[in-house]
Each structure stands twice: as structure tokens, then as C-alpha cells.
Coordinates of C-alpha atoms in Angstrom, one line a residue:
X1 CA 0.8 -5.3 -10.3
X2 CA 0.7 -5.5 -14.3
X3 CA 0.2 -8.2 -16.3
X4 CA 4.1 -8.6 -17.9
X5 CA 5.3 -8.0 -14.1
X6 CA 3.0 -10.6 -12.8
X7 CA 3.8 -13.3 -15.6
X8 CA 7.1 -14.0 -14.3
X9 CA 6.9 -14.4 -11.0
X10 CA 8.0 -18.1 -10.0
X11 CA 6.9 -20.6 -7.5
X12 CA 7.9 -21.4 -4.0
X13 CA 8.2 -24.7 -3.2
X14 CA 9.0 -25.8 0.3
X15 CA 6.6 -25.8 2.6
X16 CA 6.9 -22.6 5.7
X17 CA 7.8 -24.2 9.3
X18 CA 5.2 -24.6 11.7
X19 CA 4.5 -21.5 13.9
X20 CA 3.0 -21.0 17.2
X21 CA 0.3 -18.1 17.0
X22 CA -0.1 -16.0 19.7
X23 CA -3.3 -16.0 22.0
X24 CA -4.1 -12.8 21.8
X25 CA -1.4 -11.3 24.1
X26 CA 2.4 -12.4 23.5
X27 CA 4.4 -14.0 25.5
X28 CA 6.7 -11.2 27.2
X29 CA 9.9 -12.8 27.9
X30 CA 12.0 -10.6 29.9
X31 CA 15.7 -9.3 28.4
X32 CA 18.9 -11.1 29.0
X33 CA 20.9 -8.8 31.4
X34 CA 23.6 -9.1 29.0
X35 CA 22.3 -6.1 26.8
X36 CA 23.3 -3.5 28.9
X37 CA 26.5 -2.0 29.7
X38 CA 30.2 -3.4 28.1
X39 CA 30.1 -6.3 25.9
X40 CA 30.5 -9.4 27.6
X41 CA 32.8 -12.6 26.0
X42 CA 30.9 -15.2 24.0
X43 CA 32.2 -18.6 25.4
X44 CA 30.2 -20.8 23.1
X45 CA 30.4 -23.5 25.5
X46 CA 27.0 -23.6 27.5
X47 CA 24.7 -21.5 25.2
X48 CA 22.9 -21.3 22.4
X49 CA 24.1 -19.4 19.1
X50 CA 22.9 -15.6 19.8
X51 CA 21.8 -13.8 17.0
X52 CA 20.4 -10.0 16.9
X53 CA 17.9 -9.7 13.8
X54 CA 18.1 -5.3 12.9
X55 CA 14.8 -4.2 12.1
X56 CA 11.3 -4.8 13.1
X57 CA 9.0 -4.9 9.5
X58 CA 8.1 -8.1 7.6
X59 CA 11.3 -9.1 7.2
X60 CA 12.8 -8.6 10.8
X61 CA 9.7 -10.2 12.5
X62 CA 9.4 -13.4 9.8
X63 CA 13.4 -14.0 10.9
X64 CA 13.4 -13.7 14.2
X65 CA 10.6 -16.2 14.6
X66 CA 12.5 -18.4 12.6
X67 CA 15.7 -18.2 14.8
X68 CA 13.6 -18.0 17.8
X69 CA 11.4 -21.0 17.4
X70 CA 14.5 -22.9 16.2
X71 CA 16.1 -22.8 19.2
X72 CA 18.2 -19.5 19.3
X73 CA 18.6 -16.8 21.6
X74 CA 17.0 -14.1 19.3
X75 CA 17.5 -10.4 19.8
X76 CA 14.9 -8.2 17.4
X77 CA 16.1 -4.3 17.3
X78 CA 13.4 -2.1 16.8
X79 CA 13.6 1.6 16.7
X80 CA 9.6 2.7 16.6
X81 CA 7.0 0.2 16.6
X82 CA 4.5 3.0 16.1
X83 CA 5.6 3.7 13.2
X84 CA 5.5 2.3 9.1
X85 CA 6.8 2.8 5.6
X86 CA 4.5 3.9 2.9
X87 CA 3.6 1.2 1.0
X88 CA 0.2 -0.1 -0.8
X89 CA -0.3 -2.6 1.5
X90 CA -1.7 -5.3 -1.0
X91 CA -0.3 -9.4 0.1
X92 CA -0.6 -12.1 -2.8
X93 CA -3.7 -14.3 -1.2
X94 CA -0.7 -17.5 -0.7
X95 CA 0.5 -15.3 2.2
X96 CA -2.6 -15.3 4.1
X97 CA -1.8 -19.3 4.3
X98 CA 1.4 -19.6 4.3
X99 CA 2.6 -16.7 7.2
X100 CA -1.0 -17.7 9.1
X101 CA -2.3 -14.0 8.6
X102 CA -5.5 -13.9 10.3
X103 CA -8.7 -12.9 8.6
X104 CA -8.9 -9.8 10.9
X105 CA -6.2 -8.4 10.0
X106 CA -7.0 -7.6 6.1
X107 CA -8.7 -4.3 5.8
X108 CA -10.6 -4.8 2.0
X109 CA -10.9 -8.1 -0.6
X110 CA -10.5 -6.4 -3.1
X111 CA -11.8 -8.3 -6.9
X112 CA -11.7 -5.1 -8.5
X113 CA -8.4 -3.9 -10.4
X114 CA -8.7 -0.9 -12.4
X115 CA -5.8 0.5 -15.1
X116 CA -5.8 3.7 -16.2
X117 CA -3.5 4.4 -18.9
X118 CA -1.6 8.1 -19.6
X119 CA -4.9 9.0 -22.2
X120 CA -7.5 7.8 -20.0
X121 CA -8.6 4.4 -21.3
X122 CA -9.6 2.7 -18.4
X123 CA -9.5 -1.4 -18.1
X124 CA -10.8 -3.3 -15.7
X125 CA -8.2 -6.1 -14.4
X126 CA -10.0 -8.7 -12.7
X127 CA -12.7 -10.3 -14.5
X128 CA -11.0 -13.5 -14.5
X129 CA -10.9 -14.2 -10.4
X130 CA -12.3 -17.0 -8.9
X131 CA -15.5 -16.3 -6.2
X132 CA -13.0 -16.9 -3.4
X133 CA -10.1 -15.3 -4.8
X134 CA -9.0 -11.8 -4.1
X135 CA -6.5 -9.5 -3.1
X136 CA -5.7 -8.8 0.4
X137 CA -5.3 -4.9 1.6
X138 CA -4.1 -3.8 4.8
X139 CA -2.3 -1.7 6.5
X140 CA 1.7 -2.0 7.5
X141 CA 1.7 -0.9 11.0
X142 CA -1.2 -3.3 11.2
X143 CA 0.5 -6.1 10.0
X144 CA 3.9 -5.3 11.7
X145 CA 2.6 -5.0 14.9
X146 CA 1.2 -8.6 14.6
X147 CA 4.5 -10.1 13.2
X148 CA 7.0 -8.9 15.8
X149 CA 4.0 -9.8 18.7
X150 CA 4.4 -13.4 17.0
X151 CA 8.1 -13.4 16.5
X152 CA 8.1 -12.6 20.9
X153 CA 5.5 -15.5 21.4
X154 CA 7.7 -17.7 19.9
X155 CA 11.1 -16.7 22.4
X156 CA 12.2 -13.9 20.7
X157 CA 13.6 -10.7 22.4
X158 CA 12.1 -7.4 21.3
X159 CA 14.5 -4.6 22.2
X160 CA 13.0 -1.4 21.6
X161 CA 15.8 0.5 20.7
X162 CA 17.6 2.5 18.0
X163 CA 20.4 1.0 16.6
X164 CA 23.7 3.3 15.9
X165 CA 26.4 0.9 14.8
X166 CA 27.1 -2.5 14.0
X167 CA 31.1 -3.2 14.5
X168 CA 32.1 -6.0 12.6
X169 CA 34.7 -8.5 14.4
X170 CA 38.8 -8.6 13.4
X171 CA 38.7 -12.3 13.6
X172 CA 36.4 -14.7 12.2
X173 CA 35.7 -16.4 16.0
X174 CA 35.1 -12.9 17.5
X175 CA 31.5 -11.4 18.2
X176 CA 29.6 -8.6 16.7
X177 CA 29.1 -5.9 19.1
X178 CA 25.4 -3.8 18.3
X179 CA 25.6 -0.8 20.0
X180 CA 22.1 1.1 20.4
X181 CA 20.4 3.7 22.4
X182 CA 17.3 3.3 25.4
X183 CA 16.0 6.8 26.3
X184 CA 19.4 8.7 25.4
X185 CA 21.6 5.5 27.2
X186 CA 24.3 3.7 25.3
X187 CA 24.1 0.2 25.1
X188 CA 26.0 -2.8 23.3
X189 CA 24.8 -6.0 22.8
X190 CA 28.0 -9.0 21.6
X191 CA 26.1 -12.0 19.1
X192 CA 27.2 -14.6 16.8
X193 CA 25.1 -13.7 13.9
X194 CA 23.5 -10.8 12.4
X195 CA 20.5 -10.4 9.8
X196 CA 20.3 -6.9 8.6
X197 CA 16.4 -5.9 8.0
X198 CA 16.8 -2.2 8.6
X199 CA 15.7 -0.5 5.0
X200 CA 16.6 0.7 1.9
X201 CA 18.6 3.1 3.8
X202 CA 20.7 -0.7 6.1
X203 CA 23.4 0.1 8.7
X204 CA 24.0 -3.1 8.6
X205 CA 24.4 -3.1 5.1
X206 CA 26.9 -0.1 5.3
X207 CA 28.9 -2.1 8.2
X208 CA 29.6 -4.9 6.3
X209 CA 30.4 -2.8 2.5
X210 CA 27.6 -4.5 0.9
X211 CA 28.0 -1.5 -1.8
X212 CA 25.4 1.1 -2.9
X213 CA 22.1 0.8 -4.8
X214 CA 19.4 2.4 -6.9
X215 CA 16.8 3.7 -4.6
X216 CA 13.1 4.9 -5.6
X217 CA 11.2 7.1 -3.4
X218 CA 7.3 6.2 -3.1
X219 CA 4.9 9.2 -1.3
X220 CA 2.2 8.3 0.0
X221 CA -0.9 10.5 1.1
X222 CA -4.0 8.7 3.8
X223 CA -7.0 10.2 2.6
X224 CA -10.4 9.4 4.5
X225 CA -13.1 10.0 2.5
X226 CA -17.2 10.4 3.2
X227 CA -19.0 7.3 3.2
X228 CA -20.7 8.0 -0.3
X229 CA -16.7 7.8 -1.9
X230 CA -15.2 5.3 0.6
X231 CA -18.2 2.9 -1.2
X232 CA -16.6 3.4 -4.5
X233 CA -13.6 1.5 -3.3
X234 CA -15.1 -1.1 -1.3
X235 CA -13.2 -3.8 -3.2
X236 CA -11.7 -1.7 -5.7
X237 CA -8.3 -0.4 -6.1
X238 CA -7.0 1.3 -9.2
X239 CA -3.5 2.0 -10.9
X240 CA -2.4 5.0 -12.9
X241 CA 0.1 5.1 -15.3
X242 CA 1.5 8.8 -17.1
X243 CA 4.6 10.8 -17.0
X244 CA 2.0 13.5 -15.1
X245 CA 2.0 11.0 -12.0
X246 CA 5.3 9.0 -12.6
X247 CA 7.9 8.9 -15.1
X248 CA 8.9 5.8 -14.6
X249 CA 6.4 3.8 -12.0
X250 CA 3.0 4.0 -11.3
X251 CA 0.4 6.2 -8.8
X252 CA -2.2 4.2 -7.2
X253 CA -5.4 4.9 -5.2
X254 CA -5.7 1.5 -2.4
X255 CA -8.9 0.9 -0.2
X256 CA -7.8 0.5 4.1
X257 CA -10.3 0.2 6.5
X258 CA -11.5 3.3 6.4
X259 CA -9.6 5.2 4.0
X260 CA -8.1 4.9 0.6
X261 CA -4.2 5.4 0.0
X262 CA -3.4 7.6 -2.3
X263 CA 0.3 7.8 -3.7
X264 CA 2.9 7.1 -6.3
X265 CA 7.1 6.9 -6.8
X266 CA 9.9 7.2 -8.9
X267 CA 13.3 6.8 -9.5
X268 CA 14.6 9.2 -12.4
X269 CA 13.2 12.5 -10.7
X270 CA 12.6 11.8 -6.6
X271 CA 13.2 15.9 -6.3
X272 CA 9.7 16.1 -8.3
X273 CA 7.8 13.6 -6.0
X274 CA 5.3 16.2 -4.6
X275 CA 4.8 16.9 -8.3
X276 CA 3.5 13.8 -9.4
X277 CA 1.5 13.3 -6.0
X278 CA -0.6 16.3 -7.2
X279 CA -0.9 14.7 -10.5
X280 CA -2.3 11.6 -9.4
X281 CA -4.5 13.9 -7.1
X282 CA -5.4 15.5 -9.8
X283 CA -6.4 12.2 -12.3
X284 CA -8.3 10.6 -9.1
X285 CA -10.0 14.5 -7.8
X286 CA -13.6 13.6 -8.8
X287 CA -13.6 10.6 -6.7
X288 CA -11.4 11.5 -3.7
X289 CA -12.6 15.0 -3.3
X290 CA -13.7 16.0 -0.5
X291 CA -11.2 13.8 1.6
X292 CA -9.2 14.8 4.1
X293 CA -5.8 14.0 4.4
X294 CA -5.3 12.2 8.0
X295 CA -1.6 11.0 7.2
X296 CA 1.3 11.9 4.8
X297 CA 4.4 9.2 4.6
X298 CA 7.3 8.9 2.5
X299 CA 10.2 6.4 2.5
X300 CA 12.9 5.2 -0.2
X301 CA 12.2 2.1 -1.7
X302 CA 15.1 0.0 -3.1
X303 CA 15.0 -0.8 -7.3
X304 CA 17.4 -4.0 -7.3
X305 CA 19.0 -6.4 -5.4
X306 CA 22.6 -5.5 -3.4
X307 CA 25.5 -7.0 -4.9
X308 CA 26.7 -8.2 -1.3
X309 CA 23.9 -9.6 0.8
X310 CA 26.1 -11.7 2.8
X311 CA 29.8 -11.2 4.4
X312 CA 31.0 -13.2 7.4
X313 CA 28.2 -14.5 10.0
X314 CA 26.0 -11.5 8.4
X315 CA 23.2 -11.9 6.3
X316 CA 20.7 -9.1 4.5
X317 CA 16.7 -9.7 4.2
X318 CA 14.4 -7.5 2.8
X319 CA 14.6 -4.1 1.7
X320 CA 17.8 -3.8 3.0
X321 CA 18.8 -6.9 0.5
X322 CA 16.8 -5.1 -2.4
X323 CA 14.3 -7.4 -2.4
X324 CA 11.8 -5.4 -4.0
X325 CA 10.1 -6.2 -7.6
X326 CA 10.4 -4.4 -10.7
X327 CA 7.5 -2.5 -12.3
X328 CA 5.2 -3.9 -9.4
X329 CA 7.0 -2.5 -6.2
X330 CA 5.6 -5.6 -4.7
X331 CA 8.6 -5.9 -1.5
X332 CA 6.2 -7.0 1.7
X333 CA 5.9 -11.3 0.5
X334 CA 9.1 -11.1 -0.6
X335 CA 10.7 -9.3 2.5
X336 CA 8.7 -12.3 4.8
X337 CA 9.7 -15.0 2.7
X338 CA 13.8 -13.5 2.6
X339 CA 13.9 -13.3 6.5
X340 CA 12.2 -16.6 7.1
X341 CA 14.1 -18.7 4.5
X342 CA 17.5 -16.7 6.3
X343 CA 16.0 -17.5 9.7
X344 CA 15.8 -21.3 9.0
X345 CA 19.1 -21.6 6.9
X346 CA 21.0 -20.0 10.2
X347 CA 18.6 -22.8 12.3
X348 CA 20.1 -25.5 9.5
X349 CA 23.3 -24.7 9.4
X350 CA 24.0 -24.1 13.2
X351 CA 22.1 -27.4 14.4
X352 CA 19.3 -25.2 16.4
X353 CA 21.9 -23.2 17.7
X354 CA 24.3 -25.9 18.7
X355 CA 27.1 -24.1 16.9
X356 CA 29.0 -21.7 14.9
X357 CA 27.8 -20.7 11.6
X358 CA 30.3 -19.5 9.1
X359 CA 30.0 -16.9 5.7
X360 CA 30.1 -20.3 3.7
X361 CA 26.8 -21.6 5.5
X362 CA 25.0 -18.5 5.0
X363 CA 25.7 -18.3 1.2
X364 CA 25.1 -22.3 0.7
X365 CA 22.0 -22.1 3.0
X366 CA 20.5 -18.7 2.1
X367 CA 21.5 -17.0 -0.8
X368 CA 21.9 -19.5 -3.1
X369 CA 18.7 -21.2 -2.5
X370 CA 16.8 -17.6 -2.7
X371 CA 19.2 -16.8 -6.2
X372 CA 18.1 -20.0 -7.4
X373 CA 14.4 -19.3 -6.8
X374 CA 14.0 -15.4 -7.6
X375 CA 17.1 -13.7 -8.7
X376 CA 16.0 -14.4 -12.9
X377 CA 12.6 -13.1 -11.5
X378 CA 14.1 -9.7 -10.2
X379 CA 16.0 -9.8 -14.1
X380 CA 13.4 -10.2 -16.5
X381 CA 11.5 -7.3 -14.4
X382 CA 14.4 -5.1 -14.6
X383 CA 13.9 -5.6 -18.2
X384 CA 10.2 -5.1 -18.2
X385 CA 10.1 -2.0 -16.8
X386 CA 12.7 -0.7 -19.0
X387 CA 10.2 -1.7 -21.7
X388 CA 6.9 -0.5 -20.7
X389 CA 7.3 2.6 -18.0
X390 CA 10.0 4.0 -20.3
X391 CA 7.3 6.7 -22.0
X392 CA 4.0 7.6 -22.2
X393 CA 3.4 5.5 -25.3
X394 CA 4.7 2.2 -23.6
X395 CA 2.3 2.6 -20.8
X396 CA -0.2 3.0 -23.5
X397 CA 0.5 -0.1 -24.6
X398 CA 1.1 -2.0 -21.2
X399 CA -2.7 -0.8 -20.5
X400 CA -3.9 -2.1 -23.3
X401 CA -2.3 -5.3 -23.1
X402 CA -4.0 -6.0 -19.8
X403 CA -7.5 -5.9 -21.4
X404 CA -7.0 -9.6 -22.3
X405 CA -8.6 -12.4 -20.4
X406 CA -5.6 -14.5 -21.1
X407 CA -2.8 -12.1 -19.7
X408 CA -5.8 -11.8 -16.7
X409 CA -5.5 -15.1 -15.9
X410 CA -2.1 -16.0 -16.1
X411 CA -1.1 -12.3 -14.5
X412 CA -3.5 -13.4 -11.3
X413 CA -2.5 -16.8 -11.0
X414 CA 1.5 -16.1 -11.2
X415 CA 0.6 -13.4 -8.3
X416 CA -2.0 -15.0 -5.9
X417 CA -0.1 -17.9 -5.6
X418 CA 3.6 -17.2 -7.1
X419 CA 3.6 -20.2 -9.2
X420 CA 3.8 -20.4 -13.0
X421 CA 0.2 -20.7 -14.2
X422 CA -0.7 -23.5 -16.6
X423 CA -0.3 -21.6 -19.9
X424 CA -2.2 -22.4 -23.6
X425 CA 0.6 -22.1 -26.0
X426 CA -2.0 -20.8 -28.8
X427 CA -3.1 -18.1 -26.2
X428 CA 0.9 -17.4 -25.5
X429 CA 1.5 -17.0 -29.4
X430 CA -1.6 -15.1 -29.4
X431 CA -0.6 -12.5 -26.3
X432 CA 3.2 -12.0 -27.8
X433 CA 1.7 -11.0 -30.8
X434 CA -1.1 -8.7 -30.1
X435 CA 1.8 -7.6 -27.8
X436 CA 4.2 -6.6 -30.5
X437 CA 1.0 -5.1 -31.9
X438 CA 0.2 -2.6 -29.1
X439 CA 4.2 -1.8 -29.1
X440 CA 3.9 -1.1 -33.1
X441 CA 1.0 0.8 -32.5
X442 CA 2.1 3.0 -29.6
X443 CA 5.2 3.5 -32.0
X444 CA 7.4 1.8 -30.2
X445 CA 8.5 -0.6 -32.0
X446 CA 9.6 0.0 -35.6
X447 CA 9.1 3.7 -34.9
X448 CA 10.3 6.5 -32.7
X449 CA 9.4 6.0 -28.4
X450 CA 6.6 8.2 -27.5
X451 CA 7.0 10.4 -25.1

């Protein structure tokens, strides 16, 4: 979440459908009996478009309640609801309003964003928030739970089950067959459209050749702490950059209910992962000591976005699309906003389900209005991060960077609401120069890189 990551984020314009909200207990609609046994034909005649959505996180749940509340018959595949990837958990404050996250859901507002840079200085990266701005911590399995409970309320079919193989049709009017497993049984399920929101590590993606991709791997330790520590991060959550806890990312301590997450990733050395987890438990000892570990996660985590995201009637969201940022790892607003903005361009393009969508709906629907929107976004972080998390000294500098009020501002208003903040262009000439300044004198620029 630094300031040069945060700078560039753009803005969303159109505004989210409208969503039922569940009341407190979903709406269980019982399973077509057409997802057992042998695939069945698809006359299209006398039905609704049928679409199975692959994968039950963020992006999974925000598409099938798209689909389903547009008038689709919505399948969502999900292997173990119990279960969740690592991840920080913090949700730019325009989610809360614009996915309806309740109130009870966030687990620490947190105003408080420390940077600790690979010598130690320490700046503290929030002095410019508003009183009723903050950032929103919770946990995944927290807000997953309540996404796919919201995507069933609104007529989809959660199908707890996990999913072995997609096979992809010969012609372009046949189905696609999803075969899966209940409780060791085979199972197939024949649809019209697939959305792929499975992971870094997709089936989907591999069924349809949507080509390899860089992955990181983020570790992540739960640490509950004694009551006298836990108050140190009552709003507070802190960043630490240094080869000793990432070579190329960041480690990062985040507040949860009732204990603080404490983790980092990478991407050059994911074989030295355990490594750098004991050095960011080493940076953060005097405040987490005394903690004991009541979980221990890790998951890969996807660096840029696939090269094929859609092929035929199948569509990527998410992590399996790469949808993750740059430099910030930020992946849970952008893994919503993918599989809703797919949800509603399948909707669009099908007339609520009325009839058959083709690969050239879900590339004029879908990808190019999210290309349009973020793809530059996903660039100039690429570039970013190839800047500042390339050494010790460029971190050095990053840190320091983030001690202005200016970069605050802008950085927290690009994030909180992902829209271009209304910039001073004597502060912007100001910030690029005290910029090249820390770069010059980190020795990074007209000098040899640090290390």
C-alpha cells in the first residue's frame, strides 16, 4: 500500500447493480437434478442461459450474484468453504459502499499506517485521513463466507464440490461439461458459460490454454497476542520493507479481531519464504512476543495479468485472471469488481439469459471495458516495483518518500476511493523532485543500485 503504488490507481465509474442482502439466513434453493450423473443436452429452447461460476472467493461469489440476480441459472463450484488464502485482508473504504459490506463484518479501522524501511526509519503513513476515513481489516473466510451466502440469496446454486476438469466443447453451439466430485462420487454438470475464479493456480485457466504466468508466494502466520500487545495494534497496521524479509515485496504485521497477521512474499526466491517470515518475526519480535501462533497459511499469489482471459463462452476473474496489483498485492477489490463487471456483461450480452453468448460478447462486454479501465494501472505498477523493491537502497528511498503529506494525501485518496485525487501541480513538481532526490541519495540514480 505505498505511496507510488497508490498514485496510480484509477477510478471506477459506473455505478454496482442493486443487490438483495440477505436476512440473516440465505435463501437455500435446492440443486437442479441435472448435476448428477451423465450430462444431459442443452436445448436452449425453454430455459435460461446456464452458467457454472469455478470458485467460491471474492471473485466467484461477486459473479455469480451477478448472473444470478440477472436472471440466469447460476451454478457456484466451491471446493472448501471452511477454508481461505492468506492475504492481509485490508478493503479500500469504496468497497464497504459499493459491495454493501456490513459494518459487522470489519474486524479493525485502522488510521494508523506505519513504514519501516530496510535501516529502521520508521514513518507514519496516515496523518492526512479524514475523522471518518479509514481502512477496513478483516478476515477472508469472514468475508467469503458472507459473499457466496449473498450470491445463494440472490438464486444462485452453491455446489459444494471439488472441481476436476473442465472439457471444453468441439463446436461452438456445444456445452461445457464440469465434471467434479461429492464425497468420492463423480459428477458432471453441461452449461453455456463458464467464469474461471479458481486461483492463481485456474483449471479453468489451463482448460482453455490461457498460457502460464509469474506467480508470488505470500506466507502468512495468525499470531494472537496478550491483550497488553493486541492494544498496540488497535488501529494500527505496519509494513516492512528489506531484503531480510522480502527481496522483492513487502512483510506486514495486520490487526483481525483478535489477532494480528503476521506475514510477507516474494517472487525471485519463493524456496526461501520461511526465511523471510523469520525475518519479519524477527523486525516485529519486541511487539509480537509472546504470541502464539493459532494458524499458519500459504498460497501463490499471481504478479500480472494472463495473456488469455477469455476463449469461447469462457471468461477469467480474479486471481485466476492475474488481477492482482503490483508493489501493493492489493487482489480482493479488484477480484469483486472483475467477477461482477463479467457477471453483468454475460447478463448484457445474453439479454438476462434469453440467449447465447458468444467469445465476441465476452471480449466487447468484459475485457475491454476492464482493459480500458485498469490494464495501464497493472503497467505503471509493474514498473514501479521494478523501481523501488529492486534493492535495499530503493526501499530506502520509497520509505522516505512516503513521509510527505502530499504523497499522503494523494496515495489515500487514489486508494480509499480508486479515483484520481485532485492534484496541486506545484506539490506534483515538488514530489518528482524530492523523488529523484531520495533516488540520488540512496544512490540509485546517477550511481551504482544499493544492495
Amino acid at each position: 500500500m505505498s505511496a507510488p503504488v497508490l498514485l496510480h490507481q484509477l477510478f471506477f465509474s459506473p455505478p454496482p447493480l442493486s443487490f438483495k442482502t440477505p436476512d440473516p439466513k440465505p435463501l437455500q434453493k435446492p440443486l437442479s437434478p441435472i448435476i448428477a450423473g451423465t450430462p444431459q443436452p442443452l436445448p436452449f429452447s425453454g430455459r435460461k442461459l446456464r452458467a457454472a461460476v469455478i470458485g467460491g472467493g471474492p471473485a466467484g461469489s461477486s459473479a455469480a450474484e451477478a448472473l444470478a440476480a440477472g436472471g440466469l441459472e447460476t451454478f457456484l463450484f466451491e471446493r472448501s468453504a471452511a477454508t481461505s488464502k492468506p492475504c492481509g485482508g485490508a478493503i479500500p473504504l469504496c468497497m464497504l459502499d459499493e459491495f454493501s459490506i456490513p459494518a459487522h463484518l470489519i474486524d479493525r479501522q485502522v488510521t494508523q499506517m506505519r513504514i519501516i524501511s530496510p535501516s529502521n526509519l520508521i514513518v507514519d503513513f496516515g496523518k492526512t485521513l479524514k475523522p471518518h476515513e479509514f481502512i477496513a481489516m478483516l478476515r477472508r473466510e469472514v468475508l467469503d463466507s458472507y459473499l457466496r451466502d449473498r450470491a445463494q440469496f440472490n438464486g444462485a446454486n452453491l455446489v459444494s464440490a471439488l472441481v476436476t476438469r473442465l472439457e471444453v466443447p468441439r463446436s461452438p453451439s456445444a456445452p461445457y461439461v464440469v465434471h467434479y466430485t461429492i464425497n468420492n462420487s463423480r459428477r458432471s454438470l453441461a452449461v453455456d458459460v463458464v467464469i474461471g475464479a479458481d486461483g492463481a493456480n485456474s483449471k479453468v485457466a489451463k482448460a482453455i490454454g490461457a498460457g502460464e504466468y509469474t506467480c508470488a508466494i505470500a506466507f502468512q502466520e495468525r499470531i494472537k497476542l496478550p491483550d497488553e500487545k493486541m492494544a498496540y495494534y488497535e488501529n494500527l497496521a505496519e509494513l516492512y520493507m528489506g531484503s531480510d524479509v522480502s527481496p522483492d515485496f513487502y512483510a506486514w504485521v495486520f490487526p483481525k479481531c483478535d489477532h494480528v497477521a503476521v506475514g510477507t512474499g516474494t517472487v525471485q526466491s519463493k524456496q526461501d519464504i520461511k526465511l523471510y517470515q523469520r525475518g519479519i518475526r524477527r523486525r516485529a519480535k519486541a511487539k509480537i512476543n509472546g504470541g502464539k501462533v493459532i494458524k499458519v497459511e500459504a498460497h501463490p499469489i499471481p504478479e500480472h495479468p494472463r495473456a488469455r482471459r477469455v476463449r469461447g463462452r469462457v471468461a477469467l476473474v480474479g486471481d485466476a485472471a492475474g488481477y492482482v496489483t503490483k508493489c501493493a498485492g492489493e487482489g480482493i477489490y479488484f477480484a469483486a469488481k472483475s467477477g461482477r463487471m463479467c457477471g453483468e456483461a454475460i447478463v448484457r450480452a445474453s439479454e438476462g439469459g434469453e440467449r447465447m453468448i458468444t467469445e465476441g460478447d465476452l471480449r466487447r462486454e468484459y475485457l475491454r471495458e476492464w482493459d480500458a479501465k485498469y490494464l495501464s494501472t497493472f503497467r505503471v505498477l509493474d514498473l514501479l516495483q521494478r523501481v523501488f523493491y529492486g534493492s535495499n537502497a530503493a526501499k530506502e528511498a520509497l520509505v522516505e518518500m512516503c513521509g510527505s503529506e502530499y504523497v499522503q494525501r494523494v496515495t489515500f485518496e487514489s486508494y480509499l476511493y480508486k479515483r484520481l485525487a485532485d492534484g496541486n501541480r506545484w506539490e506534483e513538481v515538488k514530489m518528482v523532485w524530492n523523488t529523484i532526490g531520495s533516488l540520488v541519495r540512496c544512490n540509485i540514480v546517477g550511481g551504482k543500485w544499493g544492495v
